[in-house]
């Protein structure tokens, strides 16, 4: 996972509390993504960013917001965490838009969130 | 919309056995296809890729061929090792924004 770090790696929180996960990259890649991984669902896209202050929704965006004020940082916020948001969250980066042999997605190590 | 279907696991094999993990896709246009691997406690790593029909991706003894006529990208390895135990994800490129659409993953366990 060279060049991409997620924090925190593990977090336990209570229902109704706000939570922010951070993704930090040193690759200067334009595109950043947040996915969640759940048994039986594989990985599903939450939100993505295609530049500073440019973000868009993915497949499962309800209950999540994102911000990208700098190229290197992409924050995922759960305004009021619910038990259904217990999951492993992965950040990913890629330099370009259209995925091809050159623009491969690189993933962080993941952040495991438990909402009690 | 675009989607990926891969065989349900878990798959348990003995060391040196032959591995096939089936993956089929539904997509408009001509996506690129990928296999990612996730070792326990880690993020996903690219295993191999193919960008057009009839391309064969290969890496670490694994290979997969992009079959447009059958919309498939099956993963194969001739002789698995204990160290290949992991979860394998098939994925396709989802559009101009560069995201990937993933299958649900197949857990492989290789016994000595």
Short mmCIF file of N, CA, C and O in Angstrom, two decimals, chain A residues 5 8 11 16 18 24 27-28 32 36 40 51 58 60 62 64 67 76 85-86 90 97 100 103 108 116:
data_model
loop_
_atom_site.label_atom_id
_atom_site.label_comp_id
_atom_site.label_asym_id
_atom_site.label_seq_id
_atom_site.Cartn_x
_atom_site.Cartn_y
_atom_site.Cartn_z
N UNK A 5 -2.36 5.82 2.84
CA UNK A 5 -2.57 5.41 4.22
C UNK A 5 -3.96 5.81 4.67
O UNK A 5 -4.48 6.86 4.28
N UNK A 8 -8.45 6.18 11.21
CA UNK A 8 -7.78 5.13 11.97
C UNK A 8 -7.93 3.78 11.30
O UNK A 8 -8.76 3.61 10.41
N UNK A 11 -11.75 1.32 14.64
CA UNK A 11 -12.51 2.25 15.49
C UNK A 11 -13.79 1.58 15.94
O UNK A 11 -14.49 0.96 15.13
N UNK A 16 -25.16 6.96 16.63
CA UNK A 16 -25.49 8.37 16.76
C UNK A 16 -24.29 9.30 16.83
O UNK A 16 -24.45 10.52 16.74
N UNK A 18 -20.71 11.01 15.47
CA UNK A 18 -20.07 11.27 14.17
C UNK A 18 -18.72 10.57 14.09
O UNK A 18 -18.02 10.40 15.10
N UNK A 24 -5.05 9.34 3.07
CA UNK A 24 -3.96 10.24 2.71
C UNK A 24 -3.08 9.57 1.67
O UNK A 24 -2.67 8.42 1.84
N UNK A 27 0.90 10.12 -3.79
CA UNK A 27 1.15 9.83 -5.21
C UNK A 27 0.71 10.96 -6.13
O UNK A 27 0.90 10.88 -7.35
N UNK A 28 0.04 11.97 -5.58
CA UNK A 28 -0.49 13.08 -6.39
C UNK A 28 -1.50 12.60 -7.43
O UNK A 28 -1.63 13.19 -8.51
N UNK A 32 -9.75 9.68 -6.23
CA UNK A 32 -9.77 8.96 -4.96
C UNK A 32 -11.17 8.41 -4.72
O UNK A 32 -12.16 9.05 -5.11
N UNK A 36 -16.89 0.38 0.66
CA UNK A 36 -17.10 -0.42 1.86
C UNK A 36 -17.17 -1.89 1.47
O UNK A 36 -17.64 -2.23 0.38
N UNK A 40 -20.77 -11.03 1.55
CA UNK A 40 -21.89 -11.24 0.64
C UNK A 40 -22.16 -10.12 -0.33
O UNK A 40 -23.02 -10.23 -1.20
N UNK A 51 -11.01 15.42 -8.17
CA UNK A 51 -10.16 16.59 -8.03
C UNK A 51 -10.50 17.31 -6.74
O UNK A 51 -11.49 16.98 -6.06
N UNK A 58 -21.54 7.51 -5.06
CA UNK A 58 -21.46 6.18 -5.61
C UNK A 58 -22.74 5.42 -5.35
O UNK A 58 -23.81 5.99 -5.11
N UNK A 60 -23.70 3.48 -2.79
CA UNK A 60 -24.26 3.40 -1.44
C UNK A 60 -23.89 4.63 -0.63
O UNK A 60 -23.27 4.55 0.43
N UNK A 62 -25.88 7.00 0.84
CA UNK A 62 -26.77 7.49 1.89
C UNK A 62 -26.12 7.34 3.26
O UNK A 62 -25.65 6.27 3.63
N UNK A 64 -23.51 9.06 4.28
CA UNK A 64 -22.09 9.40 4.20
C UNK A 64 -21.91 10.75 3.48
O UNK A 64 -22.66 11.06 2.57
N UNK A 67 -15.22 14.97 1.78
CA UNK A 67 -14.62 16.26 1.47
C UNK A 67 -13.21 16.04 0.98
O UNK A 67 -12.51 15.12 1.42
N UNK A 76 -13.93 10.77 4.71
CA UNK A 76 -15.26 10.17 4.70
C UNK A 76 -15.88 10.40 6.06
O UNK A 76 -15.29 10.01 7.08
N UNK A 85 -23.72 0.65 9.38
CA UNK A 85 -22.48 1.17 8.82
C UNK A 85 -21.25 0.48 9.39
O UNK A 85 -20.11 0.85 9.06
N UNK A 86 -21.47 -0.53 10.21
CA UNK A 86 -20.36 -1.39 10.63
C UNK A 86 -19.83 -2.09 9.40
O UNK A 86 -20.57 -2.77 8.68
N UNK A 90 -12.47 0.95 2.58
CA UNK A 90 -11.23 1.02 1.82
C UNK A 90 -11.19 2.29 0.98
O UNK A 90 -12.17 2.65 0.32
N UNK A 97 -8.90 8.90 -15.30
CA UNK A 97 -10.31 8.62 -15.22
C UNK A 97 -10.69 7.25 -15.75
O UNK A 97 -11.19 6.42 -15.03
N UNK A 100 -7.72 1.58 -17.42
CA UNK A 100 -7.15 0.81 -18.51
C UNK A 100 -5.95 0.07 -17.95
O UNK A 100 -5.78 0.00 -16.74
N UNK A 103 -4.05 2.82 -15.81
CA UNK A 103 -4.66 3.44 -14.63
C UNK A 103 -5.27 2.39 -13.72
O UNK A 103 -6.48 2.25 -13.63
N UNK A 108 -5.79 1.27 -0.14
CA UNK A 108 -5.23 1.33 1.19
C UNK A 108 -5.48 0.04 1.94
O UNK A 108 -6.14 -0.87 1.44
N UNK A 116 -21.67 0.28 17.68
CA UNK A 116 -22.43 -0.49 18.68
C UNK A 116 -23.81 0.11 18.95
O UNK A 116 -23.98 1.33 18.80
#
